[in-house]
PDB file of C-alpha atoms and ligand atoms in Angstrom:
ATOM      1  CA  MET A   1     -93.901  49.229  33.347  1.00  0.00           C
ATOM      2  CA  LEU A   2     -90.287  49.682  32.153  1.00  0.00           C
ATOM      3  CA  THR A   3     -89.874  53.374  31.461  1.00  0.00           C
ATOM      4  CA  ARG A   4     -87.006  55.027  29.489  1.00  0.00           C
ATOM      5  CA  ASN A   5     -84.362  54.536  32.137  1.00  0.00           C
ATOM      6  CA  LYS A   6     -85.937  52.877  35.180  1.00  0.00           C
ATOM      7  CA  PHE A   7     -88.731  50.643  36.389  1.00  0.00           C
ATOM      8  CA  SER A   8     -91.795  52.545  37.640  1.00  0.00           C
ATOM      9  CA  LEU A   9     -95.372  51.374  37.982  1.00  0.00           C
ATOM     10  CA  ILE A  10     -97.945  54.050  37.473  1.00  0.00           C
ATOM     11  CA  ASP A  11    -100.555  52.156  35.515  1.00  0.00           C
ATOM     12  CA  LEU A  12    -100.863  48.804  33.776  1.00  0.00           C
ATOM     13  CA  LYS A  13    -101.733  50.148  30.212  1.00  0.00           C
ATOM     14  CA  SER A  14     -98.241  49.677  28.818  1.00  0.00           C
ATOM     15  CA  ALA A  15     -97.467  46.436  30.581  1.00  0.00           C
ATOM     16  CA  SER A  16     -97.068  43.259  28.533  1.00  0.00           C
ATOM     17  CA  VAL A  17     -98.207  39.759  29.398  1.00  0.00           C
ATOM     18  CA  LYS A  18     -94.497  38.981  29.975  1.00  0.00           C
ATOM     19  CA  ASP A  19     -94.156  41.881  32.443  1.00  0.00           C
ATOM     20  CA  ILE A  20     -97.131  40.654  34.383  1.00  0.00           C
ATOM     21  CA  ARG A  21     -95.937  37.048  34.348  1.00  0.00           C
ATOM     22  CA  SER A  22     -92.554  38.229  35.677  1.00  0.00           C
ATOM     23  CA  VAL A  23     -94.261  39.888  38.618  1.00  0.00           C
ATOM     24  CA  PHE A  24     -96.300  36.742  39.410  1.00  0.00           C
ATOM     25  CA  SER A  25     -93.328  34.367  39.013  1.00  0.00           C
ATOM     26  CA  LEU A  26     -91.208  36.521  41.366  1.00  0.00           C
ATOM     27  CA  ALA A  27     -94.124  36.893  43.819  1.00  0.00           C
ATOM     28  CA  GLN A  28     -94.388  33.068  43.812  1.00  0.00           C
ATOM     29  CA  LYS A  29     -90.659  32.807  44.476  1.00  0.00           C
ATOM     30  CA  PHE A  30     -91.012  35.209  47.431  1.00  0.00           C
ATOM     31  CA  LYS A  31     -93.998  33.203  48.671  1.00  0.00           C
ATOM     32  CA  ASN A  32     -91.901  30.013  48.694  1.00  0.00           C
ATOM     33  CA  GLN A  33     -88.847  31.544  50.417  1.00  0.00           C
ATOM     34  CA  ASN A  34     -89.328  34.787  52.275  1.00  0.00           C
ATOM     35  CA  ASP A  35     -85.865  35.447  53.681  1.00  0.00           C
ATOM     36  CA  SER A  36     -84.084  37.268  50.815  1.00  0.00           C
ATOM     37  CA  LEU A  37     -82.279  40.302  52.414  1.00  0.00           C
ATOM     38  CA  LEU A  38     -81.160  41.621  48.998  1.00  0.00           C
ATOM     39  CA  PHE A  39     -80.924  45.388  49.505  1.00  0.00           C
ATOM     40  CA  LYS A  40     -79.494  45.745  52.996  1.00  0.00           C
ATOM     41  CA  GLY A  41     -78.636  49.322  53.913  1.00  0.00           C
ATOM     42  CA  ARG A  42     -80.919  51.015  51.335  1.00  0.00           C
ATOM     43  CA  THR A  43     -84.173  52.774  52.003  1.00  0.00           C
ATOM     44  CA  ALA A  44     -87.717  52.682  50.557  1.00  0.00           C
ATOM     45  CA  ALA A  45     -89.717  55.909  51.004  1.00  0.00           C
ATOM     46  CA  LEU A  46     -93.399  55.174  51.590  1.00  0.00           C
ATOM     47  CA  LEU A  47     -95.338  58.434  51.062  1.00  0.00           C
ATOM     48  CA  PHE A  48     -98.951  57.809  52.062  1.00  0.00           C
ATOM     49  CA  PHE A  49    -100.755  61.142  51.633  1.00  0.00           C
ATOM     50  CA  GLU A  50    -104.055  59.213  52.003  1.00  0.00           C
ATOM     51  CA  ALA A  51    -105.098  56.719  54.638  1.00  0.00           C
ATOM     52  CA  SER A  52    -104.144  53.046  54.192  1.00  0.00           C
ATOM     53  CA  THR A  53    -103.719  49.881  56.264  1.00  0.00           C
ATOM     54  CA  ARG A  54    -103.186  47.019  53.853  1.00  0.00           C
ATOM     55  CA  THR A  55    -101.182  48.741  51.168  1.00  0.00           C
ATOM     56  CA  ARG A  56     -98.867  50.645  53.500  1.00  0.00           C
ATOM     57  CA  MET A  57     -98.196  47.760  55.855  1.00  0.00           C
ATOM     58  CA  SER A  58     -97.672  45.225  53.091  1.00  0.00           C
ATOM     59  CA  PHE A  59     -95.229  47.511  51.277  1.00  0.00           C
ATOM     60  CA  GLU A  60     -93.520  47.972  54.653  1.00  0.00           C
ATOM     61  CA  THR A  61     -93.372  44.210  55.218  1.00  0.00           C
ATOM     62  CA  ALA A  62     -92.178  43.603  51.695  1.00  0.00           C
ATOM     63  CA  ALA A  63     -89.433  46.219  52.071  1.00  0.00           C
ATOM     64  CA  VAL A  64     -88.257  44.763  55.380  1.00  0.00           C
ATOM     65  CA  ARG A  65     -88.185  41.228  53.882  1.00  0.00           C
ATOM     66  CA  LEU A  66     -85.978  42.526  51.100  1.00  0.00           C
ATOM     67  CA  GLY A  67     -83.663  44.323  53.476  1.00  0.00           C
ATOM     68  CA  LEU A  68     -84.895  47.786  52.424  1.00  0.00           C
ATOM     69  CA  HIS A  69     -85.432  50.077  55.360  1.00  0.00           C
ATOM     70  CA  PRO A  70     -88.913  51.675  55.024  1.00  0.00           C
ATOM     71  CA  LEU A  71     -89.171  55.462  55.648  1.00  0.00           C
ATOM     72  CA  ILE A  72     -92.838  56.164  56.192  1.00  0.00           C
ATOM     73  CA  LEU A  73     -94.686  59.412  55.823  1.00  0.00           C
ATOM     74  CA  SER A  74     -98.312  58.829  56.782  1.00  0.00           C
ATOM     75  CA  GLY A  75    -100.871  61.619  56.225  1.00  0.00           C
ATOM     76  CA  SER A  76     -99.925  65.240  56.961  1.00  0.00           C
ATOM     77  CA  GLN A  77     -99.551  64.921  60.764  1.00  0.00           C
ATOM     78  CA  ALA A  78     -96.068  65.854  62.017  1.00  0.00           C
ATOM     79  CA  SER A  79     -94.743  66.507  58.546  1.00  0.00           C
ATOM     80  CA  SER A  80     -94.144  69.893  56.960  1.00  0.00           C
ATOM     81  CA  LEU A  81     -97.305  69.421  54.927  1.00  0.00           C
ATOM     82  CA  GLU A  82     -98.862  70.894  58.062  1.00  0.00           C
ATOM     83  CA  LYS A  83     -96.919  74.080  57.409  1.00  0.00           C
ATOM     84  CA  GLY A  84     -98.241  74.334  53.836  1.00  0.00           C
ATOM     85  CA  GLU A  85     -95.487  72.520  51.945  1.00  0.00           C
ATOM     86  CA  SER A  86     -96.956  71.065  48.725  1.00  0.00           C
ATOM     87  CA  LEU A  87     -97.173  67.388  48.017  1.00  0.00           C
ATOM     88  CA  GLU A  88     -94.889  67.761  44.993  1.00  0.00           C
ATOM     89  CA  ASP A  89     -92.210  69.608  47.041  1.00  0.00           C
ATOM     90  CA  THR A  90     -92.530  66.864  49.671  1.00  0.00           C
ATOM     91  CA  VAL A  91     -91.769  64.231  47.042  1.00  0.00           C
ATOM     92  CA  PHE A  92     -88.807  66.211  45.611  1.00  0.00           C
ATOM     93  CA  ASN A  93     -87.323  66.656  49.065  1.00  0.00           C
ATOM     94  CA  VAL A  94     -87.680  62.998  49.885  1.00  0.00           C
ATOM     95  CA  ALA A  95     -86.159  62.088  46.518  1.00  0.00           C
ATOM     96  CA  ALA A  96     -83.178  64.265  47.358  1.00  0.00           C
ATOM     97  CA  MET A  97     -82.430  61.831  50.238  1.00  0.00           C
ATOM     98  CA  GLU A  98     -81.863  59.160  47.571  1.00  0.00           C
ATOM     99  CA  PRO A  99     -84.160  56.327  48.626  1.00  0.00           C
ATOM    100  CA  ALA A 100     -83.921  53.277  46.345  1.00  0.00           C
ATOM    101  CA  VAL A 101     -87.656  53.610  45.504  1.00  0.00           C
ATOM    102  CA  ILE A 102     -90.570  55.874  46.286  1.00  0.00           C
ATOM    103  CA  VAL A 103     -93.990  54.359  46.923  1.00  0.00           C
ATOM    104  CA  ILE A 104     -96.822  56.926  46.692  1.00  0.00           C
ATOM    105  CA  ARG A 105    -100.495  56.923  47.689  1.00  0.00           C
ATOM    106  CA  THR A 106    -102.186  60.208  46.806  1.00  0.00           C
ATOM    107  CA  GLY A 107    -105.413  61.819  45.618  1.00  0.00           C
ATOM    108  CA  SER A 108    -105.630  63.560  42.233  1.00  0.00           C
ATOM    109  CA  GLN A 109    -103.659  66.607  43.384  1.00  0.00           C
ATOM    110  CA  LEU A 110    -100.381  64.904  42.358  1.00  0.00           C
ATOM    111  CA  ASN A 111     -99.723  63.775  38.828  1.00  0.00           C
ATOM    112  CA  LEU A 112     -97.731  60.531  39.157  1.00  0.00           C
ATOM    113  CA  LYS A 113     -97.101  60.354  35.376  1.00  0.00           C
ATOM    114  CA  ASP A 114     -95.413  63.773  35.416  1.00  0.00           C
ATOM    115  CA  LEU A 115     -93.603  62.976  38.647  1.00  0.00           C
ATOM    116  CA  GLN A 116     -91.977  59.899  37.393  1.00  0.00           C
ATOM    117  CA  LEU A 117     -90.542  61.858  34.428  1.00  0.00           C
ATOM    118  CA  LYS A 118     -89.111  64.523  36.810  1.00  0.00           C
ATOM    119  CA  ILE A 119     -87.477  62.105  39.283  1.00  0.00           C
ATOM    120  CA  ASP A 120     -84.782  59.525  38.524  1.00  0.00           C
ATOM    121  CA  ILE A 121     -85.901  57.214  41.373  1.00  0.00           C
ATOM    122  CA  PRO A 122     -88.432  54.443  40.541  1.00  0.00           C
ATOM    123  CA  ILE A 123     -91.973  55.329  41.605  1.00  0.00           C
ATOM    124  CA  LEU A 124     -94.641  52.730  42.491  1.00  0.00           C
ATOM    125  CA  ASN A 125     -98.240  53.756  42.483  1.00  0.00           C
ATOM    126  CA  ALA A 126     -99.877  52.620  45.766  1.00  0.00           C
ATOM    127  CA  GLY A 127    -103.315  54.085  44.895  1.00  0.00           C
ATOM    128  CA  TRP A 128    -103.711  57.314  42.899  1.00  0.00           C
ATOM    129  CA  GLY A 129    -107.028  59.230  43.082  1.00  0.00           C
ATOM    130  CA  PRO A 130    -109.656  57.415  41.014  1.00  0.00           C
ATOM    131  CA  PHE A 131    -107.037  56.661  38.295  1.00  0.00           C
ATOM    132  CA  GLY A 132    -105.586  53.356  39.388  1.00  0.00           C
ATOM    133  CA  HIS A 133    -104.352  51.007  42.048  1.00  0.00           C
ATOM    134  CA  PRO A 134    -102.241  48.693  39.899  1.00  0.00           C
ATOM    135  CA  THR A 135    -100.638  46.682  42.772  1.00  0.00           C
ATOM    136  CA  GLN A 136    -104.092  45.850  44.032  1.00  0.00           C
ATOM    137  CA  ALA A 137    -105.271  44.530  40.675  1.00  0.00           C
ATOM    138  CA  LEU A 138    -102.043  42.519  40.368  1.00  0.00           C
ATOM    139  CA  LEU A 139    -102.360  40.989  43.840  1.00  0.00           C
ATOM    140  CA  ASP A 140    -106.045  40.163  43.135  1.00  0.00           C
ATOM    141  CA  ILE A 141    -105.146  38.210  40.066  1.00  0.00           C
ATOM    142  CA  PHE A 142    -102.103  36.597  41.706  1.00  0.00           C
ATOM    143  CA  THR A 143    -104.525  35.407  44.460  1.00  0.00           C
ATOM    144  CA  LEU A 144    -107.021  33.968  41.917  1.00  0.00           C
ATOM    145  CA  GLU A 145    -104.269  32.244  39.902  1.00  0.00           C
ATOM    146  CA  SER A 146    -102.847  30.713  43.125  1.00  0.00           C
ATOM    147  CA  LYS A 147    -106.369  29.269  43.802  1.00  0.00           C
ATOM    148  CA  LEU A 148    -107.966  28.698  40.400  1.00  0.00           C
ATOM    149  CA  VAL A 149    -104.942  28.232  38.085  1.00  0.00           C
ATOM    150  CA  SER A 150    -105.531  30.592  35.079  1.00  0.00           C
ATOM    151  CA  VAL A 151    -107.678  33.704  34.767  1.00  0.00           C
ATOM    152  CA  GLN A 152    -107.822  33.495  30.961  1.00  0.00           C
ATOM    153  CA  GLY A 153    -111.470  33.774  30.016  1.00  0.00           C
ATOM    154  CA  LEU A 154    -112.550  34.136  33.705  1.00  0.00           C
ATOM    155  CA  LYS A 155    -115.622  36.319  34.366  1.00  0.00           C
ATOM    156  CA  LEU A 156    -114.988  38.860  37.191  1.00  0.00           C
ATOM    157  CA  LEU A 157    -117.957  40.791  38.470  1.00  0.00           C
ATOM    158  CA  ILE A 158    -117.223  44.011  40.360  1.00  0.00           C
ATOM    159  CA  VAL A 159    -120.166  45.287  42.407  1.00  0.00           C
ATOM    160  CA  GLY A 160    -120.422  48.657  44.122  1.00  0.00           C
ATOM    161  CA  ASP A 161    -119.055  52.165  43.619  1.00  0.00           C
ATOM    162  CA  ILE A 162    -117.306  51.580  40.341  1.00  0.00           C
ATOM    163  CA  LYS A 163    -117.203  55.178  39.127  1.00  0.00           C
ATOM    164  CA  HIS A 164    -114.924  56.320  41.962  1.00  0.00           C
ATOM    165  CA  SER A 165    -112.838  53.122  42.279  1.00  0.00           C
ATOM    166  CA  ARG A 166    -109.190  53.022  41.345  1.00  0.00           C
ATOM    167  CA  VAL A 167    -109.207  49.256  41.933  1.00  0.00           C
ATOM    168  CA  ALA A 168    -111.876  48.808  39.168  1.00  0.00           C
ATOM    169  CA  ALA A 169    -109.865  51.132  36.906  1.00  0.00           C
ATOM    170  CA  SER A 170    -106.737  48.993  37.220  1.00  0.00           C
ATOM    171  CA  HIS A 171    -108.765  45.818  36.605  1.00  0.00           C
ATOM    172  CA  PHE A 172    -110.046  47.203  33.333  1.00  0.00           C
ATOM    173  CA  GLU A 173    -106.452  47.667  32.266  1.00  0.00           C
ATOM    174  CA  LEU A 174    -105.188  44.257  33.494  1.00  0.00           C
ATOM    175  CA  ALA A 175    -108.181  42.378  32.042  1.00  0.00           C
ATOM    176  CA  ARG A 176    -107.240  43.541  28.538  1.00  0.00           C
ATOM    177  CA  ILE A 177    -103.663  42.202  29.044  1.00  0.00           C
ATOM    178  CA  LEU A 178    -104.463  38.824  30.715  1.00  0.00           C
ATOM    179  CA  GLY A 179    -107.708  38.056  28.901  1.00  0.00           C
ATOM    180  CA  TYR A 180    -110.266  37.955  31.667  1.00  0.00           C
ATOM    181  CA  GLN A 181    -113.711  39.468  31.345  1.00  0.00           C
ATOM    182  CA  VAL A 182    -115.040  42.163  33.647  1.00  0.00           C
ATOM    183  CA  ALA A 183    -118.617  43.232  34.310  1.00  0.00           C
ATOM    184  CA  ILE A 184    -119.814  45.898  36.683  1.00  0.00           C
ATOM    185  CA  CYS A 185    -122.991  46.195  38.738  1.00  0.00           C
ATOM    186  CA  GLY A 186    -124.366  48.725  41.238  1.00  0.00           C
ATOM    187  CA  PRO A 187    -126.681  51.699  41.641  1.00  0.00           C
ATOM    188  CA  SER A 188    -126.733  53.645  38.355  1.00  0.00           C
ATOM    189  CA  SER A 189    -125.197  56.745  39.949  1.00  0.00           C
ATOM    190  CA  PHE A 190    -122.150  54.626  40.914  1.00  0.00           C
ATOM    191  CA  LEU A 191    -121.633  53.215  37.451  1.00  0.00           C
ATOM    192  CA  PHE A 192    -120.609  55.003  34.263  1.00  0.00           C
ATOM    193  CA  SER A 193    -122.271  55.295  30.897  1.00  0.00           C
ATOM    194  CA  GLU A 194    -122.631  52.476  28.409  1.00  0.00           C
ATOM    195  CA  ALA A 195    -120.212  54.370  26.121  1.00  0.00           C
ATOM    196  CA  THR A 196    -117.494  54.599  28.769  1.00  0.00           C
ATOM    197  CA  ALA A 197    -118.086  50.939  29.714  1.00  0.00           C
ATOM    198  CA  GLN A 198    -117.598  49.987  26.089  1.00  0.00           C
ATOM    199  CA  GLU A 199    -114.417  52.037  25.989  1.00  0.00           C
ATOM    200  CA  CYS A 200    -113.153  50.179  29.065  1.00  0.00           C
ATOM    201  CA  GLY A 201    -114.234  46.853  27.615  1.00  0.00           C
ATOM    202  CA  VAL A 202    -116.682  46.034  30.424  1.00  0.00           C
ATOM    203  CA  GLN A 203    -120.275  44.849  30.475  1.00  0.00           C
ATOM    204  CA  ILE A 204    -122.887  46.632  32.776  1.00  0.00           C
ATOM    205  CA  PHE A 205    -125.509  44.780  34.802  1.00  0.00           C
ATOM    206  CA  SER A 206    -128.170  46.768  36.678  1.00  0.00           C
ATOM    207  CA  ASP A 207    -129.642  43.553  38.123  1.00  0.00           C
ATOM    208  CA  LEU A 208    -127.516  41.815  40.813  1.00  0.00           C
ATOM    209  CA  GLN A 209    -129.125  38.416  40.392  1.00  0.00           C
ATOM    210  CA  MET A 210    -128.406  38.420  36.616  1.00  0.00           C
ATOM    211  CA  ALA A 211    -124.830  39.606  37.247  1.00  0.00           C
ATOM    212  CA  LEU A 212    -124.233  36.845  39.824  1.00  0.00           C
ATOM    213  CA  GLY A 213    -125.565  34.317  37.344  1.00  0.00           C
ATOM    214  CA  TRP A 214    -122.971  35.488  34.800  1.00  0.00           C
ATOM    215  CA  CYS A 215    -119.813  35.614  36.921  1.00  0.00           C
ATOM    216  CA  ASP A 216    -117.161  33.117  38.111  1.00  0.00           C
ATOM    217  CA  VAL A 217    -115.788  35.503  40.752  1.00  0.00           C
ATOM    218  CA  VAL A 218    -117.469  38.414  42.538  1.00  0.00           C
ATOM    219  CA  MET A 219    -115.641  41.388  44.074  1.00  0.00           C
ATOM    220  CA  CYS A 220    -117.412  43.913  46.193  1.00  0.00           C
ATOM    221  CA  LEU A 221    -116.284  47.546  46.583  1.00  0.00           C
ATOM    222  CA  ARG A 222    -117.213  50.007  49.314  1.00  0.00           C
ATOM    223  CA  VAL A 223    -118.709  53.469  48.718  1.00  0.00           C
ATOM    224  CA  GLN A 224    -115.720  55.768  48.084  1.00  0.00           C
ATOM    225  CA  ASN A 225    -117.128  58.649  50.142  1.00  0.00           C
ATOM    226  CA  GLU A 226    -113.823  60.529  50.073  1.00  0.00           C
ATOM    227  CA  ARG A 227    -113.995  60.864  46.253  1.00  0.00           C
ATOM    228  CA  HIS A 228    -117.629  61.983  46.091  1.00  0.00           C
ATOM    229  CA  SER A 229    -118.581  65.564  45.431  1.00  0.00           C
ATOM    230  CA  LYS A 230    -121.038  66.980  47.967  1.00  0.00           C
ATOM    231  CA  GLY A 231    -124.537  65.450  47.720  1.00  0.00           C
ATOM    232  CA  ALA A 232    -123.364  62.553  45.593  1.00  0.00           C
ATOM    233  CA  THR A 233    -123.628  60.095  48.453  1.00  0.00           C
ATOM    234  CA  ASP A 234    -127.513  60.291  48.255  1.00  0.00           C
ATOM    235  CA  ALA A 235    -127.402  57.036  46.322  1.00  0.00           C
ATOM    236  CA  THR A 236    -125.880  55.212  49.349  1.00  0.00           C
ATOM    237  CA  GLU A 237    -129.460  54.042  50.226  1.00  0.00           C
ATOM    238  CA  ASP A 238    -129.683  52.189  46.927  1.00  0.00           C
ATOM    239  CA  PHE A 239    -126.341  50.584  47.743  1.00  0.00           C
ATOM    240  CA  PHE A 240    -127.979  48.212  50.233  1.00  0.00           C
ATOM    241  CA  LEU A 241    -129.954  46.676  47.318  1.00  0.00           C
ATOM    242  CA  TYR A 242    -126.585  45.471  45.968  1.00  0.00           C
ATOM    243  CA  GLN A 243    -125.269  44.016  49.244  1.00  0.00           C
ATOM    244  CA  LEU A 244    -123.742  40.573  48.761  1.00  0.00           C
ATOM    245  CA  THR A 245    -125.099  37.969  51.159  1.00  0.00           C
ATOM    246  CA  SER A 246    -124.219  34.321  51.855  1.00  0.00           C
ATOM    247  CA  ASP A 247    -127.519  33.417  50.234  1.00  0.00           C
ATOM    248  CA  HIS A 248    -126.380  34.954  46.971  1.00  0.00           C
ATOM    249  CA  VAL A 249    -123.160  32.992  47.049  1.00  0.00           C
ATOM    250  CA  ASP A 250    -124.817  29.667  48.113  1.00  0.00           C
ATOM    251  CA  LYS A 251    -127.549  29.955  45.447  1.00  0.00           C
ATOM    252  CA  ASN A 252    -124.955  30.599  42.779  1.00  0.00           C
ATOM    253  CA  SER A 253    -122.816  27.535  43.313  1.00  0.00           C
ATOM    254  CA  HIS A 254    -120.809  28.296  40.179  1.00  0.00           C
ATOM    255  CA  ILE A 255    -119.185  31.285  41.955  1.00  0.00           C
ATOM    256  CA  ARG A 256    -115.662  30.206  42.724  1.00  0.00           C
ATOM    257  CA  ALA A 257    -114.355  33.079  44.841  1.00  0.00           C
ATOM    258  CA  VAL A 258    -115.539  36.138  46.711  1.00  0.00           C
ATOM    259  CA  MET A 259    -113.209  39.080  46.922  1.00  0.00           C
ATOM    260  CA  HIS A 260    -112.935  42.537  48.496  1.00  0.00           C
ATOM    261  CA  PRO A 261    -109.877  44.768  48.363  1.00  0.00           C
ATOM    262  CA  GLY A 262    -110.749  46.219  51.813  1.00  0.00           C
ATOM    263  CA  PRO A 263    -111.595  48.129  53.865  1.00  0.00           C
ATOM    264  CA  ILE A 264    -114.991  46.501  54.244  1.00  0.00           C
ATOM    265  CA  ASN A 265    -118.076  48.263  55.488  1.00  0.00           C
ATOM    266  CA  HIS A 266    -119.797  45.315  57.091  1.00  0.00           C
ATOM    267  CA  GLY A 267    -123.508  45.203  56.347  1.00  0.00           C
ATOM    268  CA  VAL A 268    -123.233  47.727  53.572  1.00  0.00           C
ATOM    269  CA  GLU A 269    -121.644  46.325  50.394  1.00  0.00           C
ATOM    270  CA  MET A 270    -121.172  42.873  52.001  1.00  0.00           C
ATOM    271  CA  ALA A 271    -122.905  41.006  54.834  1.00  0.00           C
ATOM    272  CA  THR A 272    -120.515  39.943  57.555  1.00  0.00           C
ATOM    273  CA  GLU A 273    -121.208  36.247  57.017  1.00  0.00           C
ATOM    274  CA  VAL A 274    -119.861  36.485  53.398  1.00  0.00           C
ATOM    275  CA  VAL A 275    -116.607  37.954  54.650  1.00  0.00           C
ATOM    276  CA  HIS A 276    -115.970  34.630  56.413  1.00  0.00           C
ATOM    277  CA  HIS A 277    -117.639  32.368  53.753  1.00  0.00           C
ATOM    278  CA  SER A 278    -115.678  29.366  52.643  1.00  0.00           C
ATOM    279  CA  LYS A 279    -115.378  31.019  49.166  1.00  0.00           C
ATOM    280  CA  SER A 280    -113.964  34.253  50.556  1.00  0.00           C
ATOM    281  CA  VAL A 281    -110.390  34.902  49.588  1.00  0.00           C
ATOM    282  CA  ILE A 282    -110.224  38.277  51.223  1.00  0.00           C
ATOM    283  CA  LEU A 283    -107.407  37.522  53.626  1.00  0.00           C
ATOM    284  CA  ASP A 284    -105.539  35.588  50.870  1.00  0.00           C
ATOM    285  CA  GLN A 285    -105.580  38.921  48.899  1.00  0.00           C
ATOM    286  CA  VAL A 286    -103.907  40.651  51.821  1.00  0.00           C
ATOM    287  CA  GLN A 287    -101.289  37.934  52.103  1.00  0.00           C
ATOM    288  CA  SER A 288    -100.637  38.046  48.315  1.00  0.00           C
ATOM    289  CA  GLY A 289    -100.122  41.768  48.614  1.00  0.00           C
ATOM    290  CA  VAL A 290     -96.854  41.266  50.499  1.00  0.00           C
ATOM    291  CA  TYR A 291     -95.452  38.881  47.803  1.00  0.00           C
ATOM    292  CA  VAL A 292     -96.600  40.919  44.826  1.00  0.00           C
ATOM    293  CA  ARG A 293     -95.177  44.129  46.368  1.00  0.00           C
ATOM    294  CA  GLN A 294     -91.999  42.346  47.221  1.00  0.00           C
ATOM    295  CA  ALA A 295     -91.701  41.397  43.532  1.00  0.00           C
ATOM    296  CA  LEU A 296     -92.360  44.988  42.403  1.00  0.00           C
ATOM    297  CA  LEU A 297     -89.847  46.404  44.830  1.00  0.00           C
ATOM    298  CA  TRP A 298     -87.333  43.827  43.588  1.00  0.00           C
ATOM    299  CA  MET A 299     -88.053  44.743  39.955  1.00  0.00           C
ATOM    300  CA  SER A 300     -87.622  48.440  40.703  1.00  0.00           C
ATOM    301  CA  GLN A 301     -84.057  47.709  41.755  1.00  0.00           C
ATOM    302  CA  ASN A 302     -83.243  45.404  38.839  1.00  0.00           C
ATOM    303  CA  TYR A 303     -84.079  47.506  35.872  1.00  0.00           C
ATOM    304  CA  GLU A 304     -80.996  46.568  33.850  1.00  0.00           C
ATOM    305  CA  SER A 305     -81.509  42.836  34.124  1.00  0.00           C
ATOM    306  CA  LEU A 306     -85.238  43.163  33.263  1.00  0.00           C
ATOM    307  CA  LYS A 307     -84.364  45.281  30.207  1.00  0.00           C
ATOM    308  CA  GLU A 308     -81.942  42.595  29.105  1.00  0.00           C
ATOM    309  CA  GLU A 309     -84.593  39.833  29.571  1.00  0.00           C
ATOM    310  CA  ASN A 310     -87.077  41.869  27.579  1.00  0.00           C
ATOM    311  CA  ARG A 311     -84.745  42.219  24.559  1.00  0.00           C
TER     312      ARG A 311
HETATM  313  N1   CP B   1    -106.972  47.740  49.411  1.00  0.00           N
HETATM  314  C1   CP B   1    -106.459  48.810  49.924  1.00  0.00           C
HETATM  315  O1   CP B   1    -105.891  49.655  49.232  1.00  0.00           O
HETATM  316  O2   CP B   1    -106.515  48.927  51.256  1.00  0.00           O
HETATM  317  P1   CP B   1    -105.846  50.088  52.163  1.00  0.00           P
HETATM  318  O3   CP B   1    -106.597  51.399  51.772  1.00  0.00           O
HETATM  319  O4   CP B   1    -106.056  49.756  53.592  1.00  0.00           O
HETATM  320  O5   CP B   1    -104.427  50.193  51.743  1.00  0.00           O
END
């Protein structure tokens, strides 16, 4: 997460256990006392080139709580993107206004790895194409650790459209660092090959009952229609076969938590009654998002002290 001369978060591959633990310990601190106006007078640019509710508003809340003024660009409406300005030029122009940090949600058109080498300002990935959504994976695990203590050895089952999911991609990275196990389950056209699964260190289940029997925690993902090529959504019918119901959760009493990063398509990947099940931590995930993002914004402004601690 620490790059050559600044703190950016593009993926979790290069993060250490110590980095992750620093995020969680800061997030816990912010959860306990949420009135730290540390960066009064500075700005945080939130560039959301794709739709978002939770990530955008929790980064906004986190920035306000830290005293950073959020400058929000949401979609292309009323920005010069409408006139044909490129996404990359948009980022360069916003960077020229010297915000303290730039938070970006984008499709694959932008290369965040390249961008963070070209711009001196810290960049936080708020969801990048199918490549990763590291703050989501971090807040998911922060939520589980707040409820279940440690995730070491925990079995996390992710059900749904895995192939197109940046949330799943970030969990594959984080699981390697923190030592939890991940398995995936869903219609075959929404999974990837055995070889890729092995590369990612994950187990594949085609049978939902068997998968539920294996896991400690189950996370459902929606169909990522916006990332499908034309015709690829034909498998959506099969998706209903993998819908999580209360019956599934009640019959598998070893399941300790039910998660969903949102947005939920009720009655598709998850029955409405599961959303409100006593084991559902879905709204806890949203709440954790504010604290984890507060921690990451704080870290983005404290590169020198983090570098010193990591010596
Ligand atoms: N989980 C998540 O990224 O939700 P939003 O798309 O609403 O930000």
